[in-house]
Amino acid sequence: DILMTQSPDSLAVSLGERATINCKSSQSVLYSSNNKNYLAWYQQKPGQPPKLLIYWASTRESGVPDRFSGSGSGTDFTLTISSLQAEDVAVYYCQQYWTTPYAFGQGTKLGIK
Amino acid sequence: EVQLVESGGGLAQPGGSLRLSCATSGFTFGRYWMNWVRQAPGKGPEWVANIKYDGSEIYYVDSVKGRFTISRDNPNNSLYLQMNSLRADDTAVYYCARVSHRTVDDQSRWRDFDIWGQGTMVTVSS
């Protein structure tokens, strides 16, 4: 099974500043045939289900603000929020969909400094 | 509007059973792979099971194999999870989630989960 490990577990950033969350998979999730990374990022606010932000490691889902961006390939990935807004306070999860069992990271709790 | 609405959660005793339902609307249910995902209190999501759009393929996480059964009723746009032999560590919010289509004819199961329901809480306790 693939293990997803996020860092840090929690993070506090000032409003308007950059937030960076890392995700490492225990195996590569890059499919060489189509050069796509089978990696997604989700945002979860209290009492709500996860919301898809990024798929294919770097493609923003429709309606997601462009301050959210994803990068990385193979086993190392990053979610960046370029200018933190108050509504971005949430827990963020990465997920691999390369193989079953699909696995999520343990989450990174993002707050305001 | 695309919607997934779970129901059927509640309190069950260890060894007991529950049947979860997910009513869907706003999309062609019979064209999509569907999942059940659970989230224990204070933990990250855990994928539980998925089922092909026509019901012909089903996959489970090892911890629920032989105890849980995923099924679907395409004419009624509904997804189900029959949970038997429940254990305390099955306590979680259970979500149904749709596998995305990234191209017009895309029906692969190797895709992200683009739509989630609000979830239904399952508590296993004596």
PDB file of C-alpha atoms in Angstrom, chain B residues 34-91:
ATOM      1  CA  MET B  34     -18.695   5.764  -6.804  1.00  0.00           C
ATOM      2  CA  ASN B  35     -16.922   5.483  -3.461  1.00  0.00           C
ATOM      3  CA  TRP B  36     -17.535   5.260   0.248  1.00  0.00           C
ATOM      4  CA  VAL B  37     -14.951   7.134   2.299  1.00  0.00           C
ATOM      5  CA  ARG B  38     -14.931   7.337   6.109  1.00  0.00           C
ATOM      6  CA  GLN B  39     -13.318   9.709   8.551  1.00  0.00           C
ATOM      7  CA  ALA B  40     -12.850   8.830  12.204  1.00  0.00           C
ATOM      8  CA  PRO B  41     -13.032  11.710  14.688  1.00  0.00           C
ATOM      9  CA  GLY B  42      -9.897  13.839  14.419  1.00  0.00           C
ATOM     10  CA  LYS B  43      -8.383  11.677  11.670  1.00  0.00           C
ATOM     11  CA  GLY B  44      -7.840  11.946   7.931  1.00  0.00           C
ATOM     12  CA  PRO B  45     -10.206  10.387   5.410  1.00  0.00           C
ATOM     13  CA  GLU B  46      -9.948   6.656   4.711  1.00  0.00           C
ATOM     14  CA  TRP B  47     -11.164   5.123   1.475  1.00  0.00           C
ATOM     15  CA  VAL B  48     -13.511   2.188   2.199  1.00  0.00           C
ATOM     16  CA  ALA B  49     -14.862   0.822  -1.090  1.00  0.00           C
ATOM     17  CA  ASN B  50     -15.769   1.652  -4.646  1.00  0.00           C
ATOM     18  CA  ILE B  51     -18.024   0.266  -7.342  1.00  0.00           C
ATOM     19  CA  LYS B  52     -17.950   0.539 -11.121  1.00  0.00           C
ATOM     20  CA  TYR B  53     -20.671   2.481 -12.920  1.00  0.00           C
ATOM     21  CA  ASP B  54     -22.405  -0.760 -13.953  1.00  0.00           C
ATOM     22  CA  GLY B  55     -21.735  -2.608 -10.707  1.00  0.00           C
ATOM     23  CA  SER B  56     -19.477  -5.171 -12.373  1.00  0.00           C
ATOM     24  CA  GLU B  57     -16.328  -4.328 -10.378  1.00  0.00           C
ATOM     25  CA  ILE B  58     -16.043  -3.742  -6.650  1.00  0.00           C
ATOM     26  CA  TYR B  59     -13.018  -3.051  -4.437  1.00  0.00           C
ATOM     27  CA  TYR B  60     -12.601  -2.786  -0.667  1.00  0.00           C
ATOM     28  CA  VAL B  61      -9.955  -1.735   1.803  1.00  0.00           C
ATOM     29  CA  ASP B  62      -8.651  -4.836   3.589  1.00  0.00           C
ATOM     30  CA  SER B  63     -10.074  -3.847   6.984  1.00  0.00           C
ATOM     31  CA  VAL B  64     -13.702  -4.149   5.795  1.00  0.00           C
ATOM     32  CA  LYS B  65     -13.453  -7.109   3.407  1.00  0.00           C
ATOM     33  CA  GLY B  66     -15.961  -9.800   4.314  1.00  0.00           C
ATOM     34  CA  ARG B  67     -17.908  -7.412   6.558  1.00  0.00           C
ATOM     35  CA  PHE B  68     -19.036  -4.543   4.290  1.00  0.00           C
ATOM     36  CA  THR B  69     -20.845  -4.741   0.949  1.00  0.00           C
ATOM     37  CA  ILE B  70     -21.106  -1.859  -1.493  1.00  0.00           C
ATOM     38  CA  SER B  71     -23.916  -1.874  -4.054  1.00  0.00           C
ATOM     39  CA  ARG B  72     -25.815   0.470  -6.308  1.00  0.00           C
ATOM     40  CA  ASP B  73     -29.244   0.899  -7.893  1.00  0.00           C
ATOM     41  CA  ASN B  74     -28.749   2.859 -11.085  1.00  0.00           C
ATOM     42  CA  PRO B  75     -32.441   3.314 -12.006  1.00  0.00           C
ATOM     43  CA  ASN B  76     -32.947   4.925  -8.585  1.00  0.00           C
ATOM     44  CA  ASN B  77     -29.633   6.852  -8.603  1.00  0.00           C
ATOM     45  CA  SER B  78     -28.595   5.388  -5.263  1.00  0.00           C
ATOM     46  CA  LEU B  79     -25.484   3.934  -3.649  1.00  0.00           C
ATOM     47  CA  TYR B  80     -25.474   1.665  -0.600  1.00  0.00           C
ATOM     48  CA  LEU B  81     -23.097   0.301   2.023  1.00  0.00           C
ATOM     49  CA  GLN B  82     -24.207  -2.724   4.054  1.00  0.00           C
ATOM     50  CA  MET B  83     -22.066  -2.903   7.184  1.00  0.00           C
ATOM     51  CA  ASN B  84     -22.066  -6.113   9.218  1.00  0.00           C
ATOM     52  CA  SER B  85     -19.988  -7.324  12.173  1.00  0.00           C
ATOM     53  CA  LEU B  86     -19.375  -3.729  13.169  1.00  0.00           C
ATOM     54  CA  ARG B  87     -16.413  -2.902  15.421  1.00  0.00           C
ATOM     55  CA  ALA B  88     -15.571   0.113  17.540  1.00  0.00           C
ATOM     56  CA  ASP B  89     -12.921   1.173  15.024  1.00  0.00           C
ATOM     57  CA  ASP B  90     -15.629   1.498  12.345  1.00  0.00           C
ATOM     58  CA  THR B  91     -16.859   4.601  14.201  1.00  0.00           C
TER      59      THR B  91
END
